[in-house]
Structure formats: structure tokens, C-alpha cells
Short mmCIF file of C-alpha atoms in Angstrom, two decimals:
data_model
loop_
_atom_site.label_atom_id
_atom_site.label_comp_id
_atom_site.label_asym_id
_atom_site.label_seq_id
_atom_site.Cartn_x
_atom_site.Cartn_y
_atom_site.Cartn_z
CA UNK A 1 145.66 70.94 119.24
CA UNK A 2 143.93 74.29 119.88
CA UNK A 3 143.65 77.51 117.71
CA UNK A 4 146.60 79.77 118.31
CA UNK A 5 145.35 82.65 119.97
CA UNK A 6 145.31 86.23 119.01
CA UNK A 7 146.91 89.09 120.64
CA UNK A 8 145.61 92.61 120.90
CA UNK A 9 148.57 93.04 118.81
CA UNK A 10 148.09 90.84 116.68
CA UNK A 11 144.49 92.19 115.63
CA UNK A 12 145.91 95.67 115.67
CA UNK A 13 148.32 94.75 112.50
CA UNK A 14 145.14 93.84 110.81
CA UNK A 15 143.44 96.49 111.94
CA UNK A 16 146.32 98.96 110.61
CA UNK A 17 145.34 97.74 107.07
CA UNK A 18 141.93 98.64 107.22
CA UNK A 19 143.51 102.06 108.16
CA UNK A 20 145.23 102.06 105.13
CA UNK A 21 142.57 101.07 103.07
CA UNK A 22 140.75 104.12 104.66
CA UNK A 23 143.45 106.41 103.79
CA UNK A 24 143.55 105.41 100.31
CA UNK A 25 139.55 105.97 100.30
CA UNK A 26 140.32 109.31 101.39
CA UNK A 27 142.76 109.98 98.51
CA UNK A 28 141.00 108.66 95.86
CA UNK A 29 137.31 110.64 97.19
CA UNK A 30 135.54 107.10 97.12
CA UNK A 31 134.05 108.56 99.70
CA UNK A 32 133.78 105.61 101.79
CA UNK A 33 135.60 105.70 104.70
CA UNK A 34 133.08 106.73 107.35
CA UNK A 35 131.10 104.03 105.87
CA UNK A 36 134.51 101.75 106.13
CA UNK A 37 135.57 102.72 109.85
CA UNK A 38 131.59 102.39 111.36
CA UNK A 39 131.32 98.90 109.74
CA UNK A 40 134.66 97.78 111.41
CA UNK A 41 133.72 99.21 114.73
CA UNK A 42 130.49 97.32 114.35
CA UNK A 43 132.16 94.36 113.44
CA UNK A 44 134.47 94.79 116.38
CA UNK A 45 131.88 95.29 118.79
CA UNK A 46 129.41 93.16 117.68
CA UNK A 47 131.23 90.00 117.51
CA UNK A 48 133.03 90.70 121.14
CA UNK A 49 129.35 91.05 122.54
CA UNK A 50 128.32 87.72 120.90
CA UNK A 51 132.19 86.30 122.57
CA UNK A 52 130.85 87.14 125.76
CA UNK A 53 127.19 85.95 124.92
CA UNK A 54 127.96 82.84 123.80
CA UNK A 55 130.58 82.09 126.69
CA UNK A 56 128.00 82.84 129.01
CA UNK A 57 125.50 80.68 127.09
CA UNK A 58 127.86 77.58 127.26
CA UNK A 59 128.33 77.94 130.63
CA UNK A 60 124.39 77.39 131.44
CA UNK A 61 123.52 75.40 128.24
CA UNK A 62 119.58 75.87 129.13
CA UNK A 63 116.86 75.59 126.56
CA UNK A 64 115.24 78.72 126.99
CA UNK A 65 118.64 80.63 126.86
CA UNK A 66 118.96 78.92 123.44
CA UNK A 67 115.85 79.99 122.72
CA UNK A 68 116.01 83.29 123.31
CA UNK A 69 119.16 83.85 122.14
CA UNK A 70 117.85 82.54 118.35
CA UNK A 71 114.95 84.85 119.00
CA UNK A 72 116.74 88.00 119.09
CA UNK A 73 118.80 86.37 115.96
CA UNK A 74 115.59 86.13 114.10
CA UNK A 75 114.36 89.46 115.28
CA UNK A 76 117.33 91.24 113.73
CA UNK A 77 117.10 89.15 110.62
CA UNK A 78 113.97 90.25 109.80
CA UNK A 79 114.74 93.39 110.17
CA UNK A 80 117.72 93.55 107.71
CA UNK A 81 115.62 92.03 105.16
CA UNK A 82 113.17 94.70 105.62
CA UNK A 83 116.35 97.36 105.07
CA UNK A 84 117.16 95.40 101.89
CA UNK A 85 113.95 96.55 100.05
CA UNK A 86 113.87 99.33 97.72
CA UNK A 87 109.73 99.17 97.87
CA UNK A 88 108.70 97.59 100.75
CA UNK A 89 104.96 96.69 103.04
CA UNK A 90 105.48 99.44 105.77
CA UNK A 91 105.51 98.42 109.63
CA UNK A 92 104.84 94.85 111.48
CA UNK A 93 102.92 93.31 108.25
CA UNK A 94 106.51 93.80 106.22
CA UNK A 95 108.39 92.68 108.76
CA UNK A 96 106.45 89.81 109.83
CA UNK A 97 106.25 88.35 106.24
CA UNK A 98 110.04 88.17 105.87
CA UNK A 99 110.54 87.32 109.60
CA UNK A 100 107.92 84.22 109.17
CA UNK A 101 109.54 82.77 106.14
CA UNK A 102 112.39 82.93 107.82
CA UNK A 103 111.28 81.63 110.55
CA UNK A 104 109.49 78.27 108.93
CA UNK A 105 112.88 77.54 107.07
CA UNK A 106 115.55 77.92 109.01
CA UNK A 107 114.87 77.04 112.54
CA UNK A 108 112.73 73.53 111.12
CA UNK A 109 115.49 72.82 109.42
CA UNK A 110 118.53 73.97 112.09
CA UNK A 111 115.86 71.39 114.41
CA UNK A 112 115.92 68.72 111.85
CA UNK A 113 119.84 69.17 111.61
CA UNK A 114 120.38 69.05 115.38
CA UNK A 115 117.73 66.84 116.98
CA UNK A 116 118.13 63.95 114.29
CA UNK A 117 121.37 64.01 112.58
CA UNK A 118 123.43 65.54 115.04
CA UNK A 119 121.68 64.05 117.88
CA UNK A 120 123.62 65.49 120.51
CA UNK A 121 122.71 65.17 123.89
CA UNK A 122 120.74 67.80 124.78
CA UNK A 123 119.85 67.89 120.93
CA UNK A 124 120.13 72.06 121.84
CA UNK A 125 123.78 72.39 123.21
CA UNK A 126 124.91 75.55 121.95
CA UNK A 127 127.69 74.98 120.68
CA UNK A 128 126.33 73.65 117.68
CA UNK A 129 122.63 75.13 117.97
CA UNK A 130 123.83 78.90 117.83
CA UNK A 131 126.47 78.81 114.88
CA UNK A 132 124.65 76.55 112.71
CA UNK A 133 121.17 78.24 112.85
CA UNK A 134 123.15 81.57 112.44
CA UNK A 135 124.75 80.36 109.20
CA UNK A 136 121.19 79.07 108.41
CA UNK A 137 119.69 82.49 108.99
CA UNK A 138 122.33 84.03 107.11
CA UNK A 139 121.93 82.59 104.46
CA UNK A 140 118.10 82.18 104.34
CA UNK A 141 118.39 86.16 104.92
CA UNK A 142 119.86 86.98 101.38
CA UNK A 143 117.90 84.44 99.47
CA UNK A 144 114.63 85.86 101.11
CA UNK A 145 115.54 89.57 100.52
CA UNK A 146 117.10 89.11 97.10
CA UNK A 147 113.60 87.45 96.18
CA UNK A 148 111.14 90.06 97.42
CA UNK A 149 113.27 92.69 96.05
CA UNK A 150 113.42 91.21 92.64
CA UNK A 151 109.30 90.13 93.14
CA UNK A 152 108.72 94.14 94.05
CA UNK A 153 110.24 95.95 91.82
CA UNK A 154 109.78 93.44 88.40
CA UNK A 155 105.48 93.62 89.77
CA UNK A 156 106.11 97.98 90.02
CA UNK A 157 107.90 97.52 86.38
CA UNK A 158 105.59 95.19 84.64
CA UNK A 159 102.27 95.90 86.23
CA UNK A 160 100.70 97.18 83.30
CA UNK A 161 101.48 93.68 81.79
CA UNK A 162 100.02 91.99 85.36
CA UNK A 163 97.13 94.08 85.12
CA UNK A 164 96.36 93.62 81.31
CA UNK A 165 96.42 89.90 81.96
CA UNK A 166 94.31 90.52 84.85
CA UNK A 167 91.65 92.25 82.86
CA UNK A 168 91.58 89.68 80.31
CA UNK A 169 90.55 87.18 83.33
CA UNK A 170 93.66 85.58 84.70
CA UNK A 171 93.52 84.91 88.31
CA UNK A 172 96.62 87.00 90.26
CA UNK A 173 98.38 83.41 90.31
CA UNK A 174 98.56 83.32 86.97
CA UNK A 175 98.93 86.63 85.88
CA UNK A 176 101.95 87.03 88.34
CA UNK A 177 103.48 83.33 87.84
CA UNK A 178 106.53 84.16 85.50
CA UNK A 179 107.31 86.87 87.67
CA UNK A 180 107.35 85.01 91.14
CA UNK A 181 109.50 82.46 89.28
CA UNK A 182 112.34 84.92 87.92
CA UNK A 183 112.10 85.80 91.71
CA UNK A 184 112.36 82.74 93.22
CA UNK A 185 115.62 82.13 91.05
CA UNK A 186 117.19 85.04 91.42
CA UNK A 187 117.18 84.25 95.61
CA UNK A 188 118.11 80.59 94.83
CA UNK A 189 120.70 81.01 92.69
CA UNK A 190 123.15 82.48 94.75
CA UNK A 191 123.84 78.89 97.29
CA UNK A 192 123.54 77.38 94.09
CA UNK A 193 126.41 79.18 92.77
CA UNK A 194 128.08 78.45 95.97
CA UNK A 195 127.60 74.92 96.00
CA UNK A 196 128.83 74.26 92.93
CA UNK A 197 132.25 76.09 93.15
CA UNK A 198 132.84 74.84 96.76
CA UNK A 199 136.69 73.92 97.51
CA UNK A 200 137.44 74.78 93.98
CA UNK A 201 137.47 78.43 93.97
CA UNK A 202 137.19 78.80 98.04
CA UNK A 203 137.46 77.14 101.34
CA UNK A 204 133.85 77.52 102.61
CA UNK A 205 133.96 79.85 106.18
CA UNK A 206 133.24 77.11 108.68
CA UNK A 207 135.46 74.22 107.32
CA UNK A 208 138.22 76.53 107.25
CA UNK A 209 137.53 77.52 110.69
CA UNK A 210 137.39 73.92 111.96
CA UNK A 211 140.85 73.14 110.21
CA UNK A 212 142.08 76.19 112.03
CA UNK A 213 140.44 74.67 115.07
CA UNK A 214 142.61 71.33 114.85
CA UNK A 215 139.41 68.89 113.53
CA UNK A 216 140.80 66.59 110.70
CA UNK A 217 139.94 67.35 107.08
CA UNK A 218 137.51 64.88 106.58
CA UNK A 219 135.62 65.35 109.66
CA UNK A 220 135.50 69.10 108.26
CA UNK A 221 134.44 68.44 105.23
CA UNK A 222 131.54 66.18 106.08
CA UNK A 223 130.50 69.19 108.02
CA UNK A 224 130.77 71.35 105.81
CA UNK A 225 128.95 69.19 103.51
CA UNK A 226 125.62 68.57 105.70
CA UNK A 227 125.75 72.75 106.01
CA UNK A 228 125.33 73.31 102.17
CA UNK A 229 122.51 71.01 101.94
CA UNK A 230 121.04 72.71 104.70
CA UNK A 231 121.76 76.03 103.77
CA UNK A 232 120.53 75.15 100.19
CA UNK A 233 117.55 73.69 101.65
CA UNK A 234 116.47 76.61 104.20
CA UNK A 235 117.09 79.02 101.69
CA UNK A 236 115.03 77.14 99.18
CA UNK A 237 112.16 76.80 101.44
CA UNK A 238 112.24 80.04 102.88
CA UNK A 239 112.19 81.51 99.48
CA UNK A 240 108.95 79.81 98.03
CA UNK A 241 107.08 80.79 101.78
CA UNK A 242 108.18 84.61 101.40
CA UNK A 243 107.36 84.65 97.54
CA UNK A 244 103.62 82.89 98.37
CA UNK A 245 102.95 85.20 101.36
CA UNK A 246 103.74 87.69 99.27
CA UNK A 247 101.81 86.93 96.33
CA UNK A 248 98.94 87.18 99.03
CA UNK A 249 99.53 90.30 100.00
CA UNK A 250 100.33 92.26 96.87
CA UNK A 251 97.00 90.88 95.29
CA UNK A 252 93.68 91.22 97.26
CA UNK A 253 90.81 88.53 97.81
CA UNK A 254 89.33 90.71 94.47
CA UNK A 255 92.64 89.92 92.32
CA UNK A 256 93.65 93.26 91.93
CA UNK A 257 96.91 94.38 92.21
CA UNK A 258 97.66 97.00 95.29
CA UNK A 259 100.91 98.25 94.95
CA UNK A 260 99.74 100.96 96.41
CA UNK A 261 100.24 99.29 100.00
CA UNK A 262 104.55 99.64 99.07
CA UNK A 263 106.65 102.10 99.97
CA UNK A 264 109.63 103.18 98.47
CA UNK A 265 112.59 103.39 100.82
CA UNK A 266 115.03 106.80 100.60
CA UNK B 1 68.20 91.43 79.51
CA UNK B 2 71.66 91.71 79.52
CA UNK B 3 72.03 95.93 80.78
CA UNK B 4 74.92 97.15 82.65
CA UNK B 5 73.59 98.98 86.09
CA UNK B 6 76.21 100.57 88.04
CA UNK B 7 74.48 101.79 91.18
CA UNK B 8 76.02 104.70 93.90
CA UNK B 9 79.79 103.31 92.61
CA UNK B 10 82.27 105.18 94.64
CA UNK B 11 86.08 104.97 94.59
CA UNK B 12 88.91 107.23 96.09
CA UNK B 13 86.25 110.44 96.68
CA UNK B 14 84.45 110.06 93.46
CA UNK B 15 81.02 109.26 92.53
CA UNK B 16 78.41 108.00 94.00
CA UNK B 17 77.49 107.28 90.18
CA UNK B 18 74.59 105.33 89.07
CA UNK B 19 73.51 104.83 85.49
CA UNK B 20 72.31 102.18 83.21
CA UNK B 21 73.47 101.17 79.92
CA UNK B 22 71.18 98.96 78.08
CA UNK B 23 72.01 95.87 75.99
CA UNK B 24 72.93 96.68 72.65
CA UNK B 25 73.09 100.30 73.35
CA UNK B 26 76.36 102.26 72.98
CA UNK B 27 76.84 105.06 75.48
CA UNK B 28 79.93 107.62 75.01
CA UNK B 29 81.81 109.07 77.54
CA UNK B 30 83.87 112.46 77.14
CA UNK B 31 85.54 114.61 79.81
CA UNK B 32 88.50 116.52 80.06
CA UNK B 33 91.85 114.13 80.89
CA UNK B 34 92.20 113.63 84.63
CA UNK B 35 88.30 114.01 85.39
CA UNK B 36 88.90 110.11 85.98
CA UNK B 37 87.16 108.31 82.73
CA UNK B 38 89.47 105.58 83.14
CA UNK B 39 89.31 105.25 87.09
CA UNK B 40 85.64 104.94 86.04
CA UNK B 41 86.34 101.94 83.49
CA UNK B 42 88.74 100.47 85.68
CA UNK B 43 86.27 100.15 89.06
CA UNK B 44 83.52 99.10 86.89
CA UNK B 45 85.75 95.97 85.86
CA UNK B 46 86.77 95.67 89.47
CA UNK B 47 90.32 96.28 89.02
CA UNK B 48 90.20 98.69 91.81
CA UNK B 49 88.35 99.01 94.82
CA UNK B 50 85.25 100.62 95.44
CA UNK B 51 81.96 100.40 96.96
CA UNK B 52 78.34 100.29 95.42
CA UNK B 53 76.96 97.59 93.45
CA UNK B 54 77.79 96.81 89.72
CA UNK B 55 75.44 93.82 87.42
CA UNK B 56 75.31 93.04 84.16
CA UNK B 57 72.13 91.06 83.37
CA UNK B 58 71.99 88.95 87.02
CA UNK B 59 75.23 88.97 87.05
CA UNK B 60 76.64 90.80 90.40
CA UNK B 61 80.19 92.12 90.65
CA UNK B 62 80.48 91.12 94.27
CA UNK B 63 79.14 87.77 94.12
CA UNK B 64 81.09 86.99 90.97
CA UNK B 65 84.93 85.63 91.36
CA UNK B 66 87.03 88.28 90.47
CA UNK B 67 88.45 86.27 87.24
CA UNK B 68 84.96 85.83 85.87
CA UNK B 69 83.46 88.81 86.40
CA UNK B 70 86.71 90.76 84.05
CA UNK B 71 86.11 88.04 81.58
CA UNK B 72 82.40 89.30 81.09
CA UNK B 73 83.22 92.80 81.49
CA UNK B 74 85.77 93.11 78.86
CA UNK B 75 87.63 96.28 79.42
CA UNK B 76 89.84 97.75 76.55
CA UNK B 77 92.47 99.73 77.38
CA UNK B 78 94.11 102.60 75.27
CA UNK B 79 97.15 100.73 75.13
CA UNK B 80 97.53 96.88 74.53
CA UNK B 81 100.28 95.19 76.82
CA UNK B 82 101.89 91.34 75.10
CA UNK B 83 104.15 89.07 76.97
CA UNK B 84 104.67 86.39 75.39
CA UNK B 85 106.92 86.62 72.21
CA UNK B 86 104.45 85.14 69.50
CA UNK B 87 101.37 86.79 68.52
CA UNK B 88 99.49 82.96 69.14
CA UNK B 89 100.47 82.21 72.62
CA UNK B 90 98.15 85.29 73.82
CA UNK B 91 94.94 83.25 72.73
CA UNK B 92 93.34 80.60 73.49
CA UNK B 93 94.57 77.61 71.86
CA UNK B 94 91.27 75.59 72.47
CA UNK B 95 89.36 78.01 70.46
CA UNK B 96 91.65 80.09 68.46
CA UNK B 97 88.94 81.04 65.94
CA UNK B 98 87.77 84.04 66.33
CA UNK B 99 88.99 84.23 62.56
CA UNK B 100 86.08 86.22 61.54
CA UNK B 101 86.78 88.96 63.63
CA UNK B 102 90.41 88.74 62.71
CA UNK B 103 89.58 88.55 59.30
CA UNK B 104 87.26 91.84 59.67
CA UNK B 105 90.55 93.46 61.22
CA UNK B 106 92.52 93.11 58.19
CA UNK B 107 94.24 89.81 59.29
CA UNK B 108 94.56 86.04 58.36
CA UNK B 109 95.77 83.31 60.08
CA UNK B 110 99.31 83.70 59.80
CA UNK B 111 98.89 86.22 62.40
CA UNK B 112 99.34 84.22 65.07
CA UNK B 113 103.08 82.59 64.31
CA UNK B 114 103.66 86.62 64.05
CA UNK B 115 106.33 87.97 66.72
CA UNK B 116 104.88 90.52 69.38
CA UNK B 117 107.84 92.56 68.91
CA UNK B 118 107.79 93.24 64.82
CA UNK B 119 103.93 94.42 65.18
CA UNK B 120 103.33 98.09 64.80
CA UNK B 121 100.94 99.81 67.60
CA UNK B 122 97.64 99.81 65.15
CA UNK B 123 98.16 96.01 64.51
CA UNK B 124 98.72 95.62 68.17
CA UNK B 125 95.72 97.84 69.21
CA UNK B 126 93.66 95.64 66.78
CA UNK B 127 95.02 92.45 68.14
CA UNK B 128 94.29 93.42 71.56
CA UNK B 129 90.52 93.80 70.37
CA UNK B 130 90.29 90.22 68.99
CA UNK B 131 92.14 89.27 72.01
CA UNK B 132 89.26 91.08 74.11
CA UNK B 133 86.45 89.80 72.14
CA UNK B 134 87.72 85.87 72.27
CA UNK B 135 86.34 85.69 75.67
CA UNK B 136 82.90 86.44 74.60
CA UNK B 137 82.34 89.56 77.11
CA UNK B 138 78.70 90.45 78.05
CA UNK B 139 79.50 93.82 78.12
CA UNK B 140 82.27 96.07 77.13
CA UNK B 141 84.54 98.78 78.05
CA UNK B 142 86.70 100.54 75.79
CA UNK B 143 89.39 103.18 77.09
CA UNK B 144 90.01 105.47 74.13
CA UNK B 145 90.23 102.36 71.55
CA UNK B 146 91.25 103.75 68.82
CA UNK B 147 93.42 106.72 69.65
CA UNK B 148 96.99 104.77 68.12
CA UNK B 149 95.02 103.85 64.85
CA UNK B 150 95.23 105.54 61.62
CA UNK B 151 91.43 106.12 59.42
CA UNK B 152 91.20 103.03 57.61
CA UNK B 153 91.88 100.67 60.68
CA UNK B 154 89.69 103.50 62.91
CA UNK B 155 86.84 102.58 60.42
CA UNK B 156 87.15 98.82 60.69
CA UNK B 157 87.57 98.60 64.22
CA UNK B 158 84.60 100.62 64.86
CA UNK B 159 82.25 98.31 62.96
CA UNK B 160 83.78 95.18 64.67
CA UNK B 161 83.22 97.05 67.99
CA UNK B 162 79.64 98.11 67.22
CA UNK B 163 78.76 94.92 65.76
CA UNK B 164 79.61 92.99 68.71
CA UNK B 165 77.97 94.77 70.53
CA UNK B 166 74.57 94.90 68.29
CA UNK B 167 75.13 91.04 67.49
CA UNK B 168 75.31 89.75 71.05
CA UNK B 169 73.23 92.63 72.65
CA UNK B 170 75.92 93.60 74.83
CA UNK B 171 75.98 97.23 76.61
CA UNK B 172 79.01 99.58 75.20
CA UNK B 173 80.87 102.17 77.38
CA UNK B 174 83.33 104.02 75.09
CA UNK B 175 85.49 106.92 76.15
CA UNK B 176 86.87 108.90 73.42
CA UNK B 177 88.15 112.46 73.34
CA UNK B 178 86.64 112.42 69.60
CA UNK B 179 82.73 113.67 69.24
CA UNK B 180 82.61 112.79 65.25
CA UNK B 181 83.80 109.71 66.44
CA UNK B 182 81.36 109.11 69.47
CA UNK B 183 78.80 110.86 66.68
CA UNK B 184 78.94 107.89 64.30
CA UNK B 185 79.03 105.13 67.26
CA UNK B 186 76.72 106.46 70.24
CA UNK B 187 73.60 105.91 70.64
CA UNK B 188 73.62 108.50 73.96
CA UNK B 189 75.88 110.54 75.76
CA UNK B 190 77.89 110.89 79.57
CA UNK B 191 80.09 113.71 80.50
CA UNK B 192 82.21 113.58 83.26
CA UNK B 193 83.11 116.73 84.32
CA UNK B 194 86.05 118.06 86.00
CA UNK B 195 85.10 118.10 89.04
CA UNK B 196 84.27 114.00 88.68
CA UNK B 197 80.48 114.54 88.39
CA UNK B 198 78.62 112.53 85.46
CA UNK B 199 76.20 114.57 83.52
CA UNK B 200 74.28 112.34 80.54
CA UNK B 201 74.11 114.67 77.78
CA UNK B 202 71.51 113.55 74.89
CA UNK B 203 69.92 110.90 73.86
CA UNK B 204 68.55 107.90 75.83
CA UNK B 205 71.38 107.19 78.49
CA UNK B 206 69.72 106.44 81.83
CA UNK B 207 70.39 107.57 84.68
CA UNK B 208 73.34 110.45 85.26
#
């Protein structure tokens, strides 16, 4: 059994709410309907471009197509997480650091996922390589930004503390450990969360989808299952690379503290 | 011979300053507020960048790991900064002795189960001194150290200050916007003026 599919009509009834919702924005001046109608043309657009990437991509499962396709993934990743900061290293060096962490996490683990317990032959065939490192990315995205926001702005708050416990002769490790921990947390926390209320309180995104899609329960649960513990471990990892590269860049080789190098987003 | 020579220090279009302070010897430093006094304190104990060369004794700022070099060159800032919640967890526990010196600063052992956030600013500013002093600095720094004290504590820390330095014949560099107070504990005198340029005044500073 397939998915039913979806007429233009159908999507237009759905579509018809958000109208509403807009309207009702309108009335009550929360001021967010431009914000409301841009994000659902995006999201309309967007995901009809990726429809006719990805049926193009199935249709000439190559490696480098793959590849390139995660690329531009990762690319636009990075950037979001540089969007996400309120105080942020300006230009490539910003970019790179959230980008690399990223990078390290996810797509070892989406490879560890795909080449040995997956094993599908090729290892890379799209249809699991794409959705699987995007959820990965996704997810490694918000831990990584939620942590170098938090690591930012509690160093701009506290750096009178850092720099006291510099003076008195702590190395930059030390004197920013408790911080980079809080961090840490506060971007783990969140698949944490989510692991631990799974099926009670929601039917996680891609299990749902493969019910919808006619797999049996069990077979979507298991997947489901091996996600979490990937997403939990990407995110995980990602999180202590971005927090350490970090560390070495908000600190120089002299231990001082150079916030300086930030800059605060409008 | 334990002097502090700061030669041609520059940082963020200041300077070049050289001067010498010599072991033992307490050298003031007054200037109006924003001439930079404290950029000056803070580049000396390398908490921000600059260029020219800094020793105490042999010891050379740029050949010295960071960590080390701050705990010789103790610098004391106007106002203390605690993190952890008891008084205790801020020193040392290997050698949390330096009961003399907390005894000379009105306080007994006790102090130390005491919670960070019941002290009042004097008994934090004179914590923060003991704190300073535990890691045996060979030469000091002290940003305004007394400016949240009232008399009687201003007295005692002075003589703990001064006695340190006498005792262990360390070199003193104490900015204070108060002259009787830089009268009774200065052996010389720097000015910085407000265009950033450091005058000695009187006595036997060397260098300007």
C-alpha cells in the first residue's frame, strides 16, 4: 500500500487555514503575518525544489551527486547557525567553526549509520543517505547553535568572573570550564528531552511518516529508534567539537580573553 | 634582584612606556579616570595584548606561560569577583594558611565556611587580598585597592599590602585617586596624564 496522494486541492484547504491564522494575526496586531505568509511560501517552495531534487537524484543514484547534494545541505546549515547568534566571530572563521562541528558529527555518524548498519548496496543510495543525514543535520544544527549562543553570551555576562580567575592564574580551561559545561547542556538537553517523551507525548516525524507510507509498526519503530540514538549521538558530538573550537578561539595562545573578536548581531 | 622593568610597553596607541620599579619599593600611580591606569595594570599582567618586553627579576613575560606569569604578577583589581558559593572553595585547599594575613585583616578561620553572598564589599575587597597574596606574587599590582573600604579596614589593608611587599622584597604598583593615601604608602611617584603619557613625579621612580 502506497501513501494517498495529495491534490492541489487538497493542500489548498490547508493552506486556507494558514490564511486564517493570518487574518486573525492581522486582527489581533501580532504583527506577524508577513513573517507568517514568507515562511509558508518558503516552505512551499523550498520543499517542491528538494521534490524535484531528490527525484532527479534517485533517478542517477551517483556518489558524487550524493555528495554534493549533502554539501550544499551543510553549507546552508552552517549558515543558519551563524544567524542563530546574538554575538557571533564575523565572516569564514564563524562560519567555519559551526560548519566543521557539524561537519565531524553528523556526516561520520550518517556514514557509520549507512555503510555498517544499514548496509545497503551502494551503502550511499539516496533514499536513505539524503533524509537521514538531513534529520542528522537538523538536529546537530540546534544543539550546536543553542550551545555557542549560551557559551557567548554567559562568557560576555560573566567575564569579569573569567577574567578575575584568570588573573589569579587559572589557565582559560579552567577559568571557563563551568561555563562551557552549562553550554554543553543547554544544546544537549533538548534530544534528551525528546528521547525521553518519545511515543508518549508524540509520534516522532519520520515514524509517522513511514506508517503513513504503509511500513509496519515495528519496522517503523526500529527506525525510528536507530535515528534517536543517532541524532542523540551527532548532536552530542557535534556539541563538545563546537564548544572546544570555540574555547580556542575566544581565548588566545596568551589566555586572555578576546571578546573583542564578537560581534553583536542587529 | 627581584625589580619590575617594563620596557617600550605599547597597547591599543598607548605608550611606548618604560620604567622600573625596584624590589621592595612602592611606586604610586595617579591620573585622571580614562587616562588608562588600569589598561596599564592590566597589559603589565598580560591580560591584554601588547608589545614590548615586561620581567620581573629574570623572569620574562613572553617566555613565561601565561598562567604563571599572572600568578607572579598579582594584579588587584578595584573590585573582587567570587564564584563559588563558600568563602573556602576560592583558596587553595593544599595550603589554606595564609592565616596570618587573614588574621591581620580582621578575620579567623571561620571565614572560610562563610557564604560569598552574605559578605559585605570591604570583607570581600579584603578577602580578595588574601586571596591575591596566597599565591605568593613576586610583584604586585593593585587597581585602586581600597576605594570600597571604610578607615579602619583602609588602615589594615595598607600595612598588609606594604608589608608584603617590604617582607618579600617585591616591587608595588598602586593606583589610587587618593595622594594622603599614596603619601603614607609611596616611596615615588608616576602620573599618567591625559593624554596617556607617564610623567614620574618625585622621589626615586626610574625611568618615566
Amino acid at each position: 500500500m502506497g501513501v494517498k496522494p495529495l491534490s492541489p486541492l487538497d493542500l489548498s484547504i490547508a493552506a486556507s487555514l494558514v490564511l486564517l491564522l493570518g487574518y486573525l494575526s492581522r486582527r489581533l496586531q501580532l504583527g506577524l503575518e508577513k513573517r507568517l505568509a514568507v515562511s509558508a511560501l518558503r516552505t512551499t517552495v523550498q520543499l517542491l525544489l528538494i521534490g524535484q531534487v531528490l527525484r532527479v537524484l534517485f533517478g542517477h543514484a551517483t556518489l558524487i551527486f550524493v555528495v554534493a547534494i549533502s554539501m550544499v545541505m551543510l553549507t546552508i546549515a552552517g549558515r543558519e547557525v551563524m544567524a542563530r547568534q546574538h554575538r557571533r566571530l564575523p565572516g569564514m572563521e564563524g562560519w567555519l567553526l559551526g560548519t566543521s562541528s557539524m561537519f565531524v558529527s553528523s556526516f561520520s555518524v550518517a556514514f557509520i549509520a549507512l555503510a555498517v548498519i544499514i548496509a545497503n548496496d551502494p551503502w550511499y543510495t539516496p533514499q536513505y543517505a539524503i533524509p537521514l543525514l538531513g534529520m542528522l543535520l537538523g538536529n546537530t544544527m540546534n544543539g550546536i547553535a543553542l550551545s555557542m549562543d549560551r557559551m557567548t553570551e554567559t562568557l560576555w555576562q560573566q567575564r569579569q568572573v573569567v577574567e578575575q580567575r584568570l588573573l589569579l592564574g587559572e589557565t582559560s580551561d579552567e577559568a571557563s570550564a563551568e561555563i562551557r559545561r552549562q553550554a554543553m547542556r543547554s544544546g544537549m538537553i533538548p534530544i534528551i528531552n525528546s528521547m525521553a517523551a518519545a511515543g508518549l507525548v508524540s509520534l516522532p516525524g519520520m515514524m509517522t511518516g513511514q506508517i503513513l507510507g504503509g511500513s509496519s509498526p515495528m519496522d517503523a519503530v526500529k527506525y525510528q529508534i536507530l535515528i534517536m540514538f543517532l541524532i542523540a549521538a551527532g548532536t552530542g558530538f557535534g556539541v563538545m567539537s563546537s564548544m572546544w573550537l570555540l574555547t580556542r578561539k575566544l581565548f588566545d595562545d596568551r589566555h586572555r580573553l578576546r571578546l573583542d573578536q564578537l560581534h553583536v548581531s542587529s | 634582584m627581584n625589580d619590575l622593568d617594563v620596557s617600550e610597553l605599547s597597547f591599543q596607541n598607548r605608550g611606548p612606556y618604560t620604567f622600573t620599579i625596584k624590589s621592595g619599593e612602592v611606586a604610586g600611580l595617579t591620573g585622571a579616570s580614562g587616562a588608562g591606569k588600569s589598561l596599564l595594570l592590566r597589559a603589565i599582567a598580560d591580560l591584554d595584548p601588547h608589545d614590548g618586553e615586561i620581567r620581573v627579576g629574570e623572569m620574562r613575560c613572553n617566555a613565561t606561560p601565561a598562567q604563571l606569569w599572572r600568578k607572579n604578577v598579582g594584579l588587584l583589581l578595584a573590585e573582587s569577583c567570587w564564584w563559588f558559593d563558600d568563602v573556602g572553595d576560592h583558596f587553595q585547599t593544599s595550603e589554606k594558611t595564609p592565616l596570618v594575613t587573614l588574621e591581620k585583616l580582621g578575620f579567623d578561620r571561620d571565614v572560610f565556611s562563610w557564604q560569598v553572598s552574605r559578605l559585605s564589599t570591604g570583607e570581600k575587597q579584603r578577602l580578595a587580598v588574601a586571596r591575591l597574596l596566597q599565591n605568593n606574587p613576586r610583584a604586585l599590582l593593585l587597581d585602586e585597592p581600597t576605594a570600597s573600604l571604610d578607615a579602619a579596614s583602609i588602615e589594615r589593608t595598607e600595612n598588609i599590602l606594604v608589608d608584603y611587599c617590604r617582607q618579600h622584597q617585591v616591587p608595588l604598583l598602586w593606583v589610587s585617586h587618593d595622594h594622603t593615601q599614596l603619601d603614607r604608602v609611596a616611596d615615588c611617584r608616576f602620573n599618567l596624564d591625559d593624554n596617556a603619557v607617564l610623567t614620574q613625579q618625585e622621589g626615586s621612580c626610574h625611568g618615566g
